[in-house]
Coordinates of C-alpha atoms in Angstrom, one line a residue:
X21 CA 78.4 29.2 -104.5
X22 CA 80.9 27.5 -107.1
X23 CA 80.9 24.5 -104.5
X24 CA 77.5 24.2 -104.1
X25 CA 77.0 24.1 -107.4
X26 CA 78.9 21.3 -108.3
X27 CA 77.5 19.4 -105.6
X28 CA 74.3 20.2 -106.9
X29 CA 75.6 18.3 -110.6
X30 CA 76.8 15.7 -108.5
X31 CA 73.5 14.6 -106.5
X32 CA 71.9 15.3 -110.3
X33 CA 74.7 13.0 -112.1
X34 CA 74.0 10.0 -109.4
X35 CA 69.9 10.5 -109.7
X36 CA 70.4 9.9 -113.4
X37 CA 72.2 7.1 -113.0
X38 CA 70.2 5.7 -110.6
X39 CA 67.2 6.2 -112.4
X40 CA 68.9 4.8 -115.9
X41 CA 69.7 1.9 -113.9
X42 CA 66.5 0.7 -113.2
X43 CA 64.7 1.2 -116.1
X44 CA 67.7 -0.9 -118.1
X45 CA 67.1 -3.9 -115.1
X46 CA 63.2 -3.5 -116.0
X47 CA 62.8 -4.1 -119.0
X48 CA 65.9 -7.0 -119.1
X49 CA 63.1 -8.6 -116.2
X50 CA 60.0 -8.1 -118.9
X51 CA 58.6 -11.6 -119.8
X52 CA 59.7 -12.8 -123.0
X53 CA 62.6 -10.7 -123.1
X54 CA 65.4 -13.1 -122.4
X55 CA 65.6 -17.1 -123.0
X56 CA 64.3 -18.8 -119.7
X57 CA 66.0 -21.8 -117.9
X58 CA 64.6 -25.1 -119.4
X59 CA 64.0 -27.0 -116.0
X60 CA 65.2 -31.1 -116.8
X61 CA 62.3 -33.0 -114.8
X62 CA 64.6 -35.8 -114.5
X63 CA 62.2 -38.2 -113.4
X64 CA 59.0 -37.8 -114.7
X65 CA 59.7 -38.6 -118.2
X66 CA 62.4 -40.4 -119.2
X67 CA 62.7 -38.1 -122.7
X68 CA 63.6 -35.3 -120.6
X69 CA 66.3 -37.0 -118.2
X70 CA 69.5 -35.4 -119.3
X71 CA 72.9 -36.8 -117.9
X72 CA 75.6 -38.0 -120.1
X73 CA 77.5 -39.8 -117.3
X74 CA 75.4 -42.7 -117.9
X75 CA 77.7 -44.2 -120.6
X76 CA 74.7 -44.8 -123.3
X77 CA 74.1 -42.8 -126.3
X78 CA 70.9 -41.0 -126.0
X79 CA 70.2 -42.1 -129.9
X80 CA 70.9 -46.1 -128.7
X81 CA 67.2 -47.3 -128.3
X82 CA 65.9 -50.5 -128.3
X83 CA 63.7 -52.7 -130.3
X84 CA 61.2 -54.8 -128.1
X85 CA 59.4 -58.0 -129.2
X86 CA 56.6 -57.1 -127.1
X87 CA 55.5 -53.9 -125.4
X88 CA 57.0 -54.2 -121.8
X89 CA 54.7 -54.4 -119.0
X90 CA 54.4 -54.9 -115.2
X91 CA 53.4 -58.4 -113.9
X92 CA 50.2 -57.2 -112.1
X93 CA 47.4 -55.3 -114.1
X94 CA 47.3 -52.8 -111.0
X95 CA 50.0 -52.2 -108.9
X96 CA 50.0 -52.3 -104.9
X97 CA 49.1 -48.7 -103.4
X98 CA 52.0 -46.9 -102.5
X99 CA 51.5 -45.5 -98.8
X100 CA 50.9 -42.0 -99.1
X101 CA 54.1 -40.5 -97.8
X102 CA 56.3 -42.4 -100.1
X103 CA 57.9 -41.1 -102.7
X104 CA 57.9 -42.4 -105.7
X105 CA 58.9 -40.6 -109.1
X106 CA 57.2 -43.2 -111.5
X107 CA 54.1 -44.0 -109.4
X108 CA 55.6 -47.2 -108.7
X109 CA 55.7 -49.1 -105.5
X110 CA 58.8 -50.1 -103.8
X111 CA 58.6 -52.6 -101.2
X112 CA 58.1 -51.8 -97.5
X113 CA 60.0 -53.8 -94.5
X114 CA 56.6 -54.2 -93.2
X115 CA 55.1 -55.4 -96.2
X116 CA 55.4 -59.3 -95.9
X117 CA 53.2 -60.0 -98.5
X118 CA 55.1 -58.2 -101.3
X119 CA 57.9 -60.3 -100.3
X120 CA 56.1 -63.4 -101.4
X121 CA 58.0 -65.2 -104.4
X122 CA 59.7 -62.4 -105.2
X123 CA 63.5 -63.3 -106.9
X124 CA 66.5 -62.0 -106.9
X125 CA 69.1 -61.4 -109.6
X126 CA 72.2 -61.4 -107.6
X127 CA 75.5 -60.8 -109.0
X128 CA 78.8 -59.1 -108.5
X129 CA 78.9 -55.9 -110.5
X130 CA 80.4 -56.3 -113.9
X131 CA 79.0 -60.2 -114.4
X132 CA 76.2 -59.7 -117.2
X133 CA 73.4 -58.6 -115.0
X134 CA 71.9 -56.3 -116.9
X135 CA 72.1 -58.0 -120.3
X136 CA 70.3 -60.8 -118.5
X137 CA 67.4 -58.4 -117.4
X138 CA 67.4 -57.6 -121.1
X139 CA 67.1 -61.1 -122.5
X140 CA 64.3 -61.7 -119.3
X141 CA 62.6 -58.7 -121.1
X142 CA 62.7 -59.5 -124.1
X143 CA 61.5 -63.3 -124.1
X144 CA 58.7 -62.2 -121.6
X145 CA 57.3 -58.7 -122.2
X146 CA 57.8 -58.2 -118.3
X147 CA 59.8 -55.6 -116.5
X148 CA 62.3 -56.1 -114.4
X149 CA 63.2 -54.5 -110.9
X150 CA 66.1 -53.1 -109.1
X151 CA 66.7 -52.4 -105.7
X152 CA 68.9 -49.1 -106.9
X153 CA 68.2 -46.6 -109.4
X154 CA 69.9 -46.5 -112.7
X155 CA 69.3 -43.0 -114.0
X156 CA 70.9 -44.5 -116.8
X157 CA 68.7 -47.2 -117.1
X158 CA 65.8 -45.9 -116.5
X159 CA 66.3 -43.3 -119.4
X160 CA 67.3 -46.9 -121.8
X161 CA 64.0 -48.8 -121.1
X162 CA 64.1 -50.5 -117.5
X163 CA 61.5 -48.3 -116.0
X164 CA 61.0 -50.8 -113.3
X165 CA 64.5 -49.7 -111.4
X166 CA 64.0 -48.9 -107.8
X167 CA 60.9 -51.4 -108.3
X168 CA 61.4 -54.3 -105.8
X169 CA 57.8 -56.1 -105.6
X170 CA 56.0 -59.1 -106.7
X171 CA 54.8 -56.6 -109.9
X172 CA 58.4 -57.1 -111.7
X173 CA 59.5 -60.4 -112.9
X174 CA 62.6 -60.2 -110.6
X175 CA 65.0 -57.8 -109.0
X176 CA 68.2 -57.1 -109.1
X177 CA 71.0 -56.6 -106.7
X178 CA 74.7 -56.9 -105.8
X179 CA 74.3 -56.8 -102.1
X180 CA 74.2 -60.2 -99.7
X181 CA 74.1 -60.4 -96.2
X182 CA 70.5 -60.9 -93.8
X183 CA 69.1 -57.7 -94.7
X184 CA 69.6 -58.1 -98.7
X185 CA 67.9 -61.5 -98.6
X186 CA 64.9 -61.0 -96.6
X187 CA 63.0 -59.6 -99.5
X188 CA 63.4 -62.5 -101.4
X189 CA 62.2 -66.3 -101.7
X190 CA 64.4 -67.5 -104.2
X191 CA 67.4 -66.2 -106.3
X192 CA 69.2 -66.4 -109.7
X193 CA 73.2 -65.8 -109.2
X194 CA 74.9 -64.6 -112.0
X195 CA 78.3 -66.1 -111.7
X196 CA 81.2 -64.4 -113.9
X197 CA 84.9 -65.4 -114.5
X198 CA 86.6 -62.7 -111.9
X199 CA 89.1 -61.4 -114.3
X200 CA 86.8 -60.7 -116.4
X201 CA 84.1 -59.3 -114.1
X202 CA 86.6 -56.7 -112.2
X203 CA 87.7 -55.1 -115.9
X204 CA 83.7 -54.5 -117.1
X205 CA 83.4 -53.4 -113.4
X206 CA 86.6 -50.9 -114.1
X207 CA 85.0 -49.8 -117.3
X208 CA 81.3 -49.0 -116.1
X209 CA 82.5 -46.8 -113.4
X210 CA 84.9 -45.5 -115.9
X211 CA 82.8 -44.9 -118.9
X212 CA 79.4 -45.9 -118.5
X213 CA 77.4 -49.2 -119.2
X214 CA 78.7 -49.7 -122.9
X215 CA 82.1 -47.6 -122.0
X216 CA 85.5 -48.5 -121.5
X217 CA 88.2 -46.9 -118.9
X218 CA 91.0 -45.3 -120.5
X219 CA 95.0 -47.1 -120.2
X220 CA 95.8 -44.1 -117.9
X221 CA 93.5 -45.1 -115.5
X222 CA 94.8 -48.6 -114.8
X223 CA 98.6 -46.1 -114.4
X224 CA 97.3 -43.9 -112.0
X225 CA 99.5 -43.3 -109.1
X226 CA 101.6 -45.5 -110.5
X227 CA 99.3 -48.4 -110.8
X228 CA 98.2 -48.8 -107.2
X229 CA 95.0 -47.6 -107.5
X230 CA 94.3 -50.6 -110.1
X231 CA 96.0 -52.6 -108.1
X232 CA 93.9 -51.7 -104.6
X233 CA 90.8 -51.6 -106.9
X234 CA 91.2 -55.4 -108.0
X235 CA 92.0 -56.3 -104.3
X236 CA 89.4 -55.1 -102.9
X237 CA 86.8 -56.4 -106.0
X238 CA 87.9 -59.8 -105.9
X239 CA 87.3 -60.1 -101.8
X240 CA 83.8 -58.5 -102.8
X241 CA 83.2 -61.2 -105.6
X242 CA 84.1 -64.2 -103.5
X243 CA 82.0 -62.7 -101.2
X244 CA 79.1 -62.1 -103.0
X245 CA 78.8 -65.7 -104.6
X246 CA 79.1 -67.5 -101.9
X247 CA 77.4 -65.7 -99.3
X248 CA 74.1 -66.4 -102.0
X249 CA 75.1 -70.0 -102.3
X250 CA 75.6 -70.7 -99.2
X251 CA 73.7 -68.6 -96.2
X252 CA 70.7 -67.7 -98.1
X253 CA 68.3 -70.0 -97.2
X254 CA 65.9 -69.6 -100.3
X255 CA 66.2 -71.4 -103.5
X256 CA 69.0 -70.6 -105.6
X257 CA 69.6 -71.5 -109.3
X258 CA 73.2 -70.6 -110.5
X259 CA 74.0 -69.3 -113.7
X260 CA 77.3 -69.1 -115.1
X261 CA 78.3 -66.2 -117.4
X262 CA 80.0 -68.1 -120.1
X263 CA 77.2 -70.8 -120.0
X264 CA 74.6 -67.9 -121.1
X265 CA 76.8 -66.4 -123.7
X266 CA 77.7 -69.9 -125.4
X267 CA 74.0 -71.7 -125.1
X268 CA 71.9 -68.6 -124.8
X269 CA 68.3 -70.1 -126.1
X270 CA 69.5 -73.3 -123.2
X271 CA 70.1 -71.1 -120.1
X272 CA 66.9 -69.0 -121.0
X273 CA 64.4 -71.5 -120.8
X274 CA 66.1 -73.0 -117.8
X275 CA 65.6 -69.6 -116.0
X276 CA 62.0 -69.0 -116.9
X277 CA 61.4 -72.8 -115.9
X278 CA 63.0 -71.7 -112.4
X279 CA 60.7 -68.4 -112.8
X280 CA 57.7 -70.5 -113.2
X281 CA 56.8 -68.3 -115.9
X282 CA 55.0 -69.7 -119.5
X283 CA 57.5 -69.2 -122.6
X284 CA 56.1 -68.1 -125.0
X285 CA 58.0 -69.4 -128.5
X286 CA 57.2 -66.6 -130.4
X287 CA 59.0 -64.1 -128.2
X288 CA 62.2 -66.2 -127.2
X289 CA 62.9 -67.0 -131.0
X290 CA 62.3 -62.3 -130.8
X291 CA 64.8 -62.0 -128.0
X292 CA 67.3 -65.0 -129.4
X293 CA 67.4 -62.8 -132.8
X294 CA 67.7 -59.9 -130.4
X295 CA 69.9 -61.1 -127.9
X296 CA 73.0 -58.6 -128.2
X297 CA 70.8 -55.5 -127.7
X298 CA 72.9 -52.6 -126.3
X299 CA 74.2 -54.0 -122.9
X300 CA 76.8 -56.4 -123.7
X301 CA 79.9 -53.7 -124.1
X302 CA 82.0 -55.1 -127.3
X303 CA 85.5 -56.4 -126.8
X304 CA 88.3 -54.4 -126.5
X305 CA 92.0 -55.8 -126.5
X306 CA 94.6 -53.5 -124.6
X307 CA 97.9 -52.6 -126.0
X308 CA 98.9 -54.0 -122.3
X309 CA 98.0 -56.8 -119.6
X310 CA 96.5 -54.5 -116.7
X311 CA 97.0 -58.1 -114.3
X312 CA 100.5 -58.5 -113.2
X313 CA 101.5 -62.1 -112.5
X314 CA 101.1 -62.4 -109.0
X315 CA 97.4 -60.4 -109.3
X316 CA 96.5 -63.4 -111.7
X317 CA 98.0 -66.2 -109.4
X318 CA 95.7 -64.7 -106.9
X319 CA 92.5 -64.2 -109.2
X320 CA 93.1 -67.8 -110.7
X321 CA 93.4 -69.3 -106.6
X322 CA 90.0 -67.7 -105.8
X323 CA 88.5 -68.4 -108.8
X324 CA 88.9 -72.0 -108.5
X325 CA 87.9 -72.3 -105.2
X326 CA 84.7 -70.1 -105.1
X327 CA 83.7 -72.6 -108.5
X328 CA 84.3 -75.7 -106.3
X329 CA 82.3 -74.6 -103.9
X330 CA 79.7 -73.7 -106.8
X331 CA 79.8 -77.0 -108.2
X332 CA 82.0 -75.7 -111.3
X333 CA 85.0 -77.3 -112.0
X334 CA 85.9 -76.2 -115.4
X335 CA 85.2 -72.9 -117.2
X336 CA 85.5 -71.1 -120.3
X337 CA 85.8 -67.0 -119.7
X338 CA 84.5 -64.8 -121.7

């Protein structure tokens, strides 16, 4: 009997619990009772986005001369099982007449691209494309990334080869100094757009990572440049990084000429009193020179040679 009755208290004891149980994870379920998860809709809105690897204060905005707007009033339909998280058109391989007079803004990471897009903004009120998407970017006022269609003033991209050029008629190359093109390229995957890598990271595993990295950069740069100036078979107008930083006003209105596009006076003289914006990541000096002699030797031999080729025979870096 004693038995019995203590499993009796023991089948009560577990009911009880049981019971208590559910009752607690009820009303810890009741709407309202707890803070709910915020969903980020990364996309849709570029005040919701929410990453801070993108290396640009979210409180870094920017002052436009001119509301910024696609080139056409309506843009192309986008076939109905695309994609697209802006509503905006990419281009199809199929679509031969997007591709008409469209332009590339080819470059090797690191050489100014997207302050250039900036300045293109700013002295024309016209987005600009890309054929990747910078969440970054996007969230900083380029909407038109991922945009690659005659609806954007021009589109940029670091790729060459057939397949890169066949969107494209004709194409601005952003040419930079290699030196100084492989350390902004360093810092962006380091610390963002406006970022800078930390000294450690040109020391890690004992420097050979740097050194690999600026191997394998200044291949890709010669590359790059004179794959565009050579093979594609558009019409190319080279611009040289220091040119556009010393003469800014100059190189500008020589682009839009090449763009065919009307300047408008009012808002160049905007983006020439503009024309730092939040792109352009300030100088910083290192306490160290990450190049070792024979890494210079070899960026100095390269350089020269892929600016001979370009037409350039002397050059101020910047």
């Amino acid at each position: 009997m004693a038995l019995q009755g203590w499993r009796l208290c023991g089948v009560t004891v577990t009911i009880v619990i049981y019971i208590g149980g559910v009752l607690f994870l009820s009303m810890n379920n009741v709407p309202g009772s707890h803070p709910r998860r915020i969903r980020t809709e990364r996309f849709a809105e570029f005040p919701n986005y929410r990453n801070q690897k993108h290396g640009i204060s979210q409180k870094m905005t920017i002052r436009w001369c001119k509301e910024l707007r696609y080139m056409q009033p309506e843009l192309p339909a986008e076939p109905a099982d695309a994609a697209s998280e802006f509503n905006n058109p990419n281009i199809s391989d199929n679509d031969d007449n997007s591709k008409t007079g469209l332009t590339a803004l080819a470059s090797f990471p690191g050489s100014g691209n997207t302050w250039l897009r900036y300045l293109l903004q700013q002295s024309t009120g016209i987005l600009t494309g890309s054929i990747y998407k910078d969440y970054g970017l996007l969230k900083t006022g380029f909407p038109g990334e991922n945009v690659c269609n005659s609806s954007v003033l021009l589109v940029k991209t670091h790729e060459w080869g057939p397949k890169a050029w066949a969107p494209f008629s004709k194409a601005i190359l952003l040419v930079r100094d290699p030196e100084k093109a492989i350390i902004a390229e360093f810092n962006r995957q380091s610390g963002g757009h406006v970022g800078f890598a930390s000294p450690d990271r040109y020391k890690r595993t004992k420097g050979k990572y740097w050194q690999q990295f600026v191997t394998n950069k200044l291949r890709g740069w010669e590359l790059m440049n004179l794959n565009w100036a050579k093979n594609f078979t558009g019409n190319v107008k080279i611009v040289f990084y220091d040119d556009l930083v010393n003469n800014v006003e100059s190189v500008l209105r020589s682009i839009l000429d090449f763009l065919e596009f009307p300047i408008d006076e009012h808002l160049l003289k905007c983006a020439l009193m503009r024309k730092e914006g939040i792109f352009r990541r300030k100088k910083r000096i290192l306490s160290f020179d990450p190049y070792t002699p024979a890494m210079r030797a070899n960026l100095e031999e390269r350089k020269q040679y892929v600016f001979n080729v370009l037409g350039r025979t002397t050059t101020t870096t910047n």
